[in-house]
Short mmCIF file of C-alpha atoms and ligand atoms in Angstrom, two decimals:
data_model
loop_
_atom_site.label_atom_id
_atom_site.label_comp_id
_atom_site.label_asym_id
_atom_site.label_seq_id
_atom_site.Cartn_x
_atom_site.Cartn_y
_atom_site.Cartn_z
CA UNK A 10 -32.22 -2.29 23.50
CA UNK A 11 -29.27 -2.36 21.23
CA UNK A 12 -25.73 -2.14 21.89
CA UNK A 13 -24.71 1.82 21.55
CA UNK A 14 -21.73 2.65 19.92
CA UNK A 15 -19.35 5.59 20.11
CA UNK A 16 -19.38 8.52 17.41
CA UNK A 17 -16.26 7.37 16.44
CA UNK A 18 -17.09 4.06 15.34
CA UNK A 19 -20.17 5.47 13.46
CA UNK A 20 -17.70 7.24 11.33
CA UNK A 21 -15.49 5.05 10.43
CA UNK A 22 -15.62 3.61 7.23
CA UNK A 23 -15.45 -0.03 6.28
CA UNK A 24 -12.31 -1.39 4.55
CA UNK A 25 -13.52 -2.29 1.08
CA UNK A 26 -12.75 -6.22 1.21
CA UNK A 27 -12.35 -7.93 -2.57
CA UNK A 28 -15.72 -9.25 -3.85
CA UNK A 29 -16.76 -11.25 -6.85
CA UNK A 30 -20.35 -11.45 -8.22
CA UNK A 31 -20.19 -15.26 -8.48
CA UNK A 32 -20.70 -18.51 -6.35
CA UNK A 33 -17.67 -20.11 -7.33
CA UNK A 34 -14.74 -19.81 -5.62
CA UNK A 35 -12.23 -17.56 -7.45
CA UNK A 36 -9.69 -19.05 -9.50
CA UNK A 37 -7.32 -15.88 -10.59
CA UNK A 38 -7.11 -13.65 -7.84
CA UNK A 39 -6.39 -10.13 -9.07
CA UNK A 40 -7.80 -7.83 -6.46
CA UNK A 41 -5.49 -7.43 -3.38
CA UNK A 42 -1.87 -6.23 -4.80
CA UNK A 43 -0.65 -9.49 -3.31
CA UNK A 44 2.47 -11.18 -4.38
CA UNK A 45 1.51 -14.37 -6.91
CA UNK A 46 5.08 -15.73 -5.66
CA UNK A 47 5.12 -17.77 -2.17
CA UNK A 48 7.12 -17.31 0.44
CA UNK A 49 10.83 -18.31 -0.43
CA UNK A 50 12.29 -21.76 0.94
CA UNK A 51 14.46 -20.08 3.45
CA UNK A 52 12.20 -17.99 4.85
CA UNK A 53 9.46 -20.71 5.33
CA UNK A 54 12.67 -22.46 7.04
CA UNK A 55 13.02 -19.45 9.49
CA UNK A 56 8.93 -19.71 10.44
CA UNK A 57 9.13 -22.92 10.72
CA UNK A 58 12.23 -22.75 13.46
CA UNK A 59 10.62 -19.57 14.77
CA UNK A 60 7.18 -21.90 15.60
CA UNK A 61 9.02 -24.03 18.53
CA UNK A 62 9.21 -20.36 20.79
CA UNK A 63 5.83 -19.86 20.80
CA UNK A 64 5.00 -20.58 24.13
CA UNK A 65 6.97 -17.06 24.49
CA UNK A 66 6.34 -13.89 23.93
CA UNK A 67 7.94 -11.85 20.93
CA UNK A 68 10.42 -9.51 21.33
CA UNK A 69 8.55 -6.52 21.64
CA UNK A 70 11.04 -3.70 20.47
CA UNK A 71 11.68 -6.72 17.23
CA UNK A 72 15.30 -5.81 17.87
CA UNK A 73 16.96 -8.51 15.08
CA UNK A 74 14.82 -7.29 12.81
CA UNK A 75 15.24 -3.27 13.32
CA UNK A 76 19.43 -3.94 13.35
CA UNK A 77 18.65 -5.69 9.87
CA UNK A 78 16.78 -2.95 8.87
CA UNK A 79 19.04 -0.64 9.89
CA UNK A 80 22.04 -2.38 8.79
CA UNK A 81 19.98 -2.87 5.19
CA UNK A 82 18.86 1.01 4.61
CA UNK A 83 21.57 2.67 7.05
CA UNK A 84 18.92 4.35 9.46
CA UNK A 85 19.53 4.25 13.27
CA UNK A 86 17.52 1.54 14.63
CA UNK A 87 16.02 4.76 17.38
CA UNK A 88 14.52 5.62 14.01
CA UNK A 89 12.46 3.11 12.62
CA UNK A 90 9.19 2.31 13.36
CA UNK A 91 7.64 -1.34 12.60
CA UNK A 92 4.06 -2.20 12.53
CA UNK A 93 1.89 -5.30 12.31
CA UNK A 94 2.07 -4.70 8.67
CA UNK A 95 2.19 -0.87 7.54
CA UNK A 96 -1.69 -0.25 8.23
CA UNK A 97 -0.58 -0.33 11.59
CA UNK A 98 2.28 2.02 11.33
CA UNK A 99 0.14 4.29 9.64
CA UNK A 100 -3.09 3.38 12.40
CA UNK A 101 -0.60 4.78 14.43
CA UNK A 102 0.27 7.73 12.93
CA UNK A 103 -3.36 9.03 12.78
CA UNK A 104 -3.80 8.19 17.18
CA UNK A 105 -0.55 9.79 17.45
CA UNK A 106 -1.00 12.58 14.96
CA UNK A 107 -4.30 13.62 14.68
CA UNK A 108 -7.38 14.78 16.45
CA UNK A 109 -10.62 16.83 16.47
CA UNK A 110 -9.21 20.47 15.20
CA UNK A 111 -6.37 19.11 13.56
CA UNK A 112 -6.43 18.47 9.73
CA UNK A 113 -4.84 15.89 7.28
CA UNK A 114 -3.95 16.20 3.66
CA UNK A 115 -4.45 13.22 1.16
CA UNK A 116 -4.53 12.59 -2.25
CA UNK A 117 -8.27 10.81 -3.72
CA UNK A 118 -8.35 8.59 -5.08
CA UNK A 119 -5.46 6.82 -2.69
CA UNK A 120 -5.58 4.01 -0.73
CA UNK A 121 -8.37 2.79 1.68
CA UNK A 122 -6.74 3.32 4.69
CA UNK A 123 -6.91 6.52 4.97
CA UNK A 124 -10.21 8.25 5.23
CA UNK A 125 -10.05 6.02 8.22
CA UNK A 126 -7.42 8.17 9.90
CA UNK A 127 -9.76 11.02 10.22
CA UNK A 128 -12.61 9.30 10.96
CA UNK A 129 -11.50 7.39 13.82
CA UNK A 130 -9.63 10.65 15.15
CA UNK A 131 -12.61 13.23 13.96
CA UNK A 132 -9.39 15.33 12.46
CA UNK A 133 -10.99 17.24 9.12
CA UNK A 134 -9.69 15.10 5.65
CA UNK A 135 -8.71 17.76 3.32
CA UNK A 136 -8.68 15.50 -0.31
CA UNK A 137 -6.61 16.80 -3.26
CA UNK A 138 -7.47 15.21 -6.60
CA UNK A 139 -5.06 13.93 -8.45
CA UNK A 140 -3.90 15.51 -11.48
CA UNK A 141 -4.97 15.24 -15.22
CA UNK A 142 -2.21 11.80 -15.43
CA UNK A 143 -4.07 10.54 -12.18
CA UNK A 144 -0.65 11.31 -10.38
CA UNK A 145 -0.88 13.36 -6.62
CA UNK A 146 -0.83 17.19 -7.25
CA UNK A 147 1.74 18.07 -4.83
CA UNK A 148 1.76 21.95 -5.34
CA UNK A 149 -2.14 21.90 -4.82
CA UNK A 150 -1.81 19.63 -1.74
CA UNK A 151 0.77 22.08 -0.62
CA UNK A 152 -1.48 25.02 -0.91
CA UNK A 153 -4.38 23.13 1.36
CA UNK A 154 -1.40 23.08 4.31
CA UNK A 155 -2.40 25.36 7.24
CA UNK A 156 -1.38 25.36 10.44
CA UNK A 157 -3.55 23.22 11.69
CA UNK A 158 -2.81 20.53 9.34
CA UNK A 159 -1.18 17.88 11.59
CA UNK A 160 -0.41 15.00 8.17
CA UNK A 161 0.11 15.30 4.91
CA UNK A 162 0.21 11.32 3.16
CA UNK A 163 1.84 10.93 -0.19
CA UNK A 164 1.46 7.41 -2.15
CA UNK A 165 3.76 7.15 -3.85
CA UNK A 166 3.09 4.94 -6.22
CA UNK A 167 -0.21 5.53 -5.82
CA UNK A 168 -2.74 2.69 -4.58
CA UNK A 169 -5.22 2.74 -6.54
CA UNK A 170 -3.91 4.54 -9.94
CA UNK A 171 -0.43 2.51 -9.95
CA UNK A 172 0.98 5.91 -11.20
CA UNK A 173 3.90 7.85 -9.24
CA UNK A 174 5.28 11.62 -8.75
CA UNK A 175 9.70 12.37 -9.40
CA UNK A 176 11.27 11.83 -5.99
CA UNK A 177 12.55 15.50 -7.18
CA UNK A 178 8.59 16.79 -6.86
CA UNK A 179 8.42 15.08 -3.22
CA UNK A 180 11.93 16.57 -2.61
CA UNK A 181 10.11 20.09 -3.25
CA UNK A 182 6.79 19.64 -1.46
CA UNK A 183 9.24 19.15 1.72
CA UNK A 184 11.11 22.12 1.41
CA UNK A 185 8.44 23.76 1.10
CA UNK A 186 6.04 22.27 4.40
CA UNK A 187 6.21 23.56 7.21
CA UNK A 188 8.13 21.88 9.88
CA UNK A 189 4.71 20.45 12.20
CA UNK A 190 3.45 18.25 9.46
CA UNK A 191 4.64 15.19 9.60
CA UNK A 192 4.21 13.94 5.86
CA UNK A 193 4.20 10.28 5.12
CA UNK A 194 5.35 9.30 2.00
CA UNK A 195 3.90 5.27 1.67
CA UNK A 196 6.42 4.05 -0.21
CA UNK A 197 4.34 0.19 -0.29
CA UNK A 198 5.22 -0.14 -4.04
CA UNK A 199 8.41 1.81 -4.32
CA UNK A 200 10.81 -1.65 -5.20
CA UNK A 201 7.97 -1.52 -8.88
CA UNK A 202 9.24 2.11 -9.74
CA UNK A 203 11.10 2.09 -12.25
CA UNK A 204 11.54 5.77 -12.64
CA UNK A 205 13.17 5.58 -9.16
CA UNK A 206 15.98 4.00 -6.93
CA UNK A 207 13.66 2.90 -3.96
CA UNK A 208 16.99 3.90 -1.97
CA UNK A 209 17.14 7.91 -2.92
CA UNK A 210 14.04 8.92 -0.64
CA UNK A 211 15.92 7.61 2.29
CA UNK A 212 18.60 10.70 1.54
CA UNK A 213 15.55 12.63 1.99
CA UNK A 214 15.58 12.01 5.79
CA UNK A 215 18.30 13.81 7.09
CA UNK A 216 17.49 17.00 6.31
CA UNK A 217 13.48 16.60 7.08
CA UNK A 218 12.74 15.27 10.65
CA UNK A 219 8.93 15.29 9.59
CA UNK A 220 9.80 12.63 7.37
CA UNK A 221 8.93 9.20 7.37
CA UNK A 222 8.85 6.61 4.46
CA UNK A 223 6.54 3.86 4.59
CA UNK A 224 7.38 0.56 3.59
CA UNK A 225 6.10 -3.31 3.90
CA UNK A 226 7.23 -6.21 3.18
CA UNK A 227 3.64 -7.62 2.31
CA UNK A 228 4.01 -6.55 -1.43
CA UNK A 229 7.90 -7.50 -3.15
CA UNK A 230 8.80 -9.71 0.04
CA UNK A 231 5.43 -11.76 -0.51
CA UNK A 232 4.36 -11.80 3.40
CA UNK A 233 0.90 -10.08 3.59
CA UNK A 234 -0.13 -12.97 5.32
CA UNK A 235 1.61 -12.92 8.51
CA UNK A 236 1.58 -8.55 8.78
CA UNK A 237 4.78 -6.76 8.88
CA UNK A 238 5.90 -3.14 7.79
CA UNK A 239 7.99 -0.66 8.89
CA UNK A 240 9.11 3.27 8.66
CA UNK A 241 12.30 4.87 8.65
CA UNK A 242 11.75 8.40 10.29
CA UNK A 243 13.99 11.25 10.07
CA UNK A 244 13.65 11.34 13.49
CA UNK A 245 13.63 9.46 16.38
CA UNK A 246 10.28 10.99 17.72
CA UNK A 247 7.50 9.56 15.46
CA UNK A 248 8.72 6.02 16.05
CA UNK A 249 8.39 6.51 20.09
CA UNK A 250 4.94 8.24 19.85
CA UNK A 251 4.13 5.03 17.51
CA UNK A 252 4.62 2.50 19.93
CA UNK A 253 2.97 4.61 23.10
CA UNK A 254 -0.31 4.82 20.53
CA UNK A 255 -0.24 0.62 20.42
CA UNK A 256 -0.40 -2.46 22.41
CA UNK A 257 2.77 -3.83 23.12
CA UNK A 258 4.08 -7.08 20.91
CA UNK A 259 2.01 -5.87 18.14
CA UNK A 260 4.73 -7.77 15.75
CA UNK A 261 4.04 -11.22 16.00
CA UNK A 262 7.32 -13.63 16.65
CA UNK A 263 6.72 -15.29 13.18
CA UNK A 264 6.34 -12.60 11.07
CA UNK A 265 9.78 -10.84 13.32
CA UNK A 266 11.65 -14.20 11.89
CA UNK A 267 10.27 -14.02 8.69
CA UNK A 268 11.20 -10.67 8.01
CA UNK A 269 14.81 -10.87 9.02
CA UNK A 270 15.09 -13.55 6.71
CA UNK A 271 13.53 -12.25 3.59
CA UNK A 272 15.96 -8.97 4.07
CA UNK A 273 18.84 -11.57 3.89
CA UNK A 274 17.86 -12.04 -0.28
CA UNK A 275 17.67 -9.09 -2.19
CA UNK A 276 18.52 -10.72 -5.45
CA UNK A 277 15.09 -12.41 -4.94
CA UNK A 278 13.26 -9.20 -4.54
CA UNK A 279 15.36 -7.89 -8.05
CA UNK A 280 14.23 -11.67 -9.39
CA UNK A 281 10.63 -10.87 -8.37
CA UNK A 282 10.41 -7.01 -9.60
CA UNK A 283 12.30 -7.97 -13.12
CA UNK A 284 9.08 -11.05 -13.10
CA UNK A 285 6.70 -8.18 -12.71
CA UNK A 286 7.60 -5.99 -14.66
CA UNK A 287 7.55 -8.20 -17.57
CA UNK A 288 3.65 -9.45 -16.84
CA UNK A 289 2.84 -5.39 -16.65
CA UNK A 290 4.35 -4.92 -20.17
CA UNK A 291 3.34 -8.30 -21.64
CA UNK A 292 -0.66 -6.89 -19.64
CA UNK A 293 -0.14 -3.48 -20.91
CA UNK A 294 0.07 -4.96 -24.26
CA UNK A 295 -2.72 -7.31 -24.39
CA UNK A 296 -5.16 -4.87 -23.02
CA UNK A 297 -3.99 -2.32 -25.68
CA UNK A 298 -4.99 -4.73 -28.42
CA UNK A 299 -8.68 -4.25 -26.40
CA UNK A 300 -8.45 -1.16 -27.15
CA UNK A 301 -7.97 -0.26 -23.19
CA UNK A 302 -6.35 3.05 -21.68
CA UNK A 303 -4.23 2.18 -18.58
CA UNK A 304 -2.24 4.95 -16.19
CA UNK A 305 1.36 4.42 -16.51
CA UNK A 306 1.50 1.97 -13.99
CA UNK A 307 4.91 1.78 -11.93
CA UNK A 308 3.33 -0.87 -9.39
CA UNK A 309 2.64 -4.41 -9.58
CA UNK A 310 -0.86 -3.43 -10.65
CA UNK A 311 -2.66 -1.33 -13.30
CA UNK A 312 -5.37 0.81 -13.34
CA UNK A 313 -7.47 0.44 -16.18
CA UNK A 314 -10.44 3.07 -17.75
CA UNK A 315 -12.62 0.64 -18.96
CA UNK A 316 -14.30 1.89 -22.39
CA UNK A 317 -17.11 4.54 -22.74
CA UNK A 318 -20.58 2.80 -22.01
CA UNK A 319 -19.50 -0.03 -19.92
CA UNK A 320 -20.98 -0.78 -16.66
CA UNK A 321 -17.84 -1.98 -14.25
CA UNK A 322 -20.28 -4.02 -12.08
CA UNK A 323 -21.54 -5.52 -15.17
CA UNK A 324 -18.03 -6.26 -16.09
CA UNK A 325 -16.91 -7.14 -12.77
CA UNK A 326 -19.67 -9.76 -12.51
CA UNK A 327 -18.98 -11.71 -16.32
CA UNK A 328 -14.97 -11.37 -14.72
CA UNK A 329 -16.32 -13.51 -12.00
CA UNK A 330 -18.57 -15.54 -13.76
CA UNK A 331 -15.14 -16.22 -15.52
CA UNK A 332 -13.51 -16.78 -11.43
CA UNK A 333 -11.53 -13.65 -11.96
CA UNK A 334 -11.33 -11.41 -9.69
CA UNK A 335 -10.23 -8.04 -9.58
CA UNK A 336 -11.48 -4.71 -8.07
CA UNK A 337 -14.06 -2.55 -9.39
CA UNK A 338 -12.79 1.31 -9.29
CA UNK A 339 -16.08 2.33 -7.97
CA UNK A 340 -15.11 1.21 -4.44
CA UNK A 341 -11.49 3.15 -4.46
CA UNK A 342 -13.22 6.20 -5.24
CA UNK A 343 -12.60 5.91 -8.90
CA UNK A 344 -15.80 8.42 -10.32
CA UNK A 345 -15.54 6.95 -13.88
CA UNK A 346 -15.87 3.23 -14.60
CA UNK A 347 -12.07 1.84 -13.71
CA UNK A 348 -10.88 -1.41 -12.33
CA UNK A 349 -7.59 -2.31 -10.53
CA UNK A 350 -5.90 -5.56 -11.22
CA UNK A 351 -3.05 -7.14 -9.58
CA UNK A 352 -0.56 -8.61 -11.94
CA UNK A 353 -0.17 -12.52 -11.42
CA UNK A 354 1.54 -15.41 -12.86
CA UNK A 355 2.15 -15.30 -16.52
CA UNK A 356 -0.73 -18.24 -16.87
CA UNK A 357 -3.16 -15.91 -14.50
CA UNK A 358 -2.88 -12.49 -16.43
CA UNK A 359 -3.89 -14.92 -19.88
CA UNK A 360 -6.73 -15.76 -18.20
CA UNK A 361 -7.77 -12.17 -16.95
CA UNK A 362 -7.07 -11.00 -20.50
CA UNK A 363 -9.46 -13.64 -21.91
CA UNK A 364 -11.61 -13.65 -19.26
CA UNK A 365 -11.93 -9.14 -20.07
CA UNK A 366 -12.10 -10.06 -24.04
CA UNK A 367 -15.19 -12.43 -23.68
CA UNK A 368 -16.91 -10.04 -21.63
CA UNK A 369 -15.88 -7.23 -24.00
CA UNK A 370 -17.53 -9.15 -27.05
CA UNK A 371 -20.83 -9.99 -25.44
CA UNK A 372 -21.55 -6.27 -23.61
CA UNK A 373 -24.16 -4.80 -25.67
CA UNK A 374 -22.74 -2.50 -28.70
CA UNK A 375 -21.43 0.68 -27.75
C1 PLP B 19 -0.31 2.10 -0.36
C2 PLP B 19 -0.51 1.25 0.55
N1 PLP B 19 0.37 1.25 1.63
C3 PLP B 19 0.22 0.26 3.04
C4 PLP B 19 -0.94 -0.82 2.24
C5 PLP B 19 -0.48 -1.59 3.54
O1 PLP B 19 0.49 -2.53 3.63
P1 PLP B 19 0.27 -3.94 4.76
O2 PLP B 19 -0.56 -3.81 6.36
O3 PLP B 19 -0.15 -5.33 4.48
O4 PLP B 19 2.19 -3.63 4.93
C6 PLP B 19 -1.22 -0.95 1.42
C7 PLP B 19 -1.94 -2.79 1.37
O5 PLP B 19 -2.44 -2.86 -0.14
C8 PLP B 19 -1.06 0.06 0.45
O6 PLP B 19 -1.60 -0.57 -0.67
#
């Protein structure tokens, strides 16, 4: 007899992992919205120093990281949640807020982890299509909010479409949404958004105890391998509830040490954003020459629509044969052929452009 799993496990979708179609390992990895830049030397030194204490459990309250985040963002430590990556905070929010009979509202396509929250809790997911510019339709999302809604997720900039909505629209949403609804604005990519100062959304916390801004060290800080993220919250209740549903010591000692050090290097954050935006512009130009349409990227990746008649899987295969790994749109909820491409180093982006050009040239005439 086979092991019998719970209904919950049967409901939970698997996270779409990046996969190519070739046997050889990719040379250019542009599939997971990682930073192409290695951790800073000072961050590596901090990790090295923390190694000596690995026989001890990590600080369960993340005191030093909490203090540094509080100083950096001007939010009291008691209103900051820390997590084993920001995904950990998302999943904990699902557990703390959702249950059968409750509702969750989010846009689609959006971050692939969101469907997990309803599946694991038994709550009803209401998904709202993006607008014609592939941005969140906040009015439509608001109209889906009911007395049963416990959580609304706004991914800004949105993964996978790379687009951002103005903060004023999010402020408008918050002004209308009932106070019993927790609103998580997932800002994993906010540093790359040139439409808005990443500090501005923090001002909304003062007026909205139901708001949480989700951030991560995985993207601009280049520490996704360590898993550390945080949420700046409008009240103390949410971080407390998130801690209640998780195991103790959820943020490991090396991650805490690295994140503390990374916060001391804001100049490096600016440099990385500048480098990413330069690649964003040059890739947009290169893709334009290939006749490819792009969403307006405010992130460290772009979302491109394949010309009519091209088969997404074929293009993925052609890229993989050239040892370039990107993400297929179909796996991310796209109903039309699309690719999500993370900006890499200049040489990697060049290689991607060249590979895509070859694949397009080899495609049957359209
Ligand atoms: C929108 C969004 N939120 C959150 C995350 C999770 O990041 P992490 O768990 O590495 O902090 C990602 C990762 O790709 C993401 O795209």
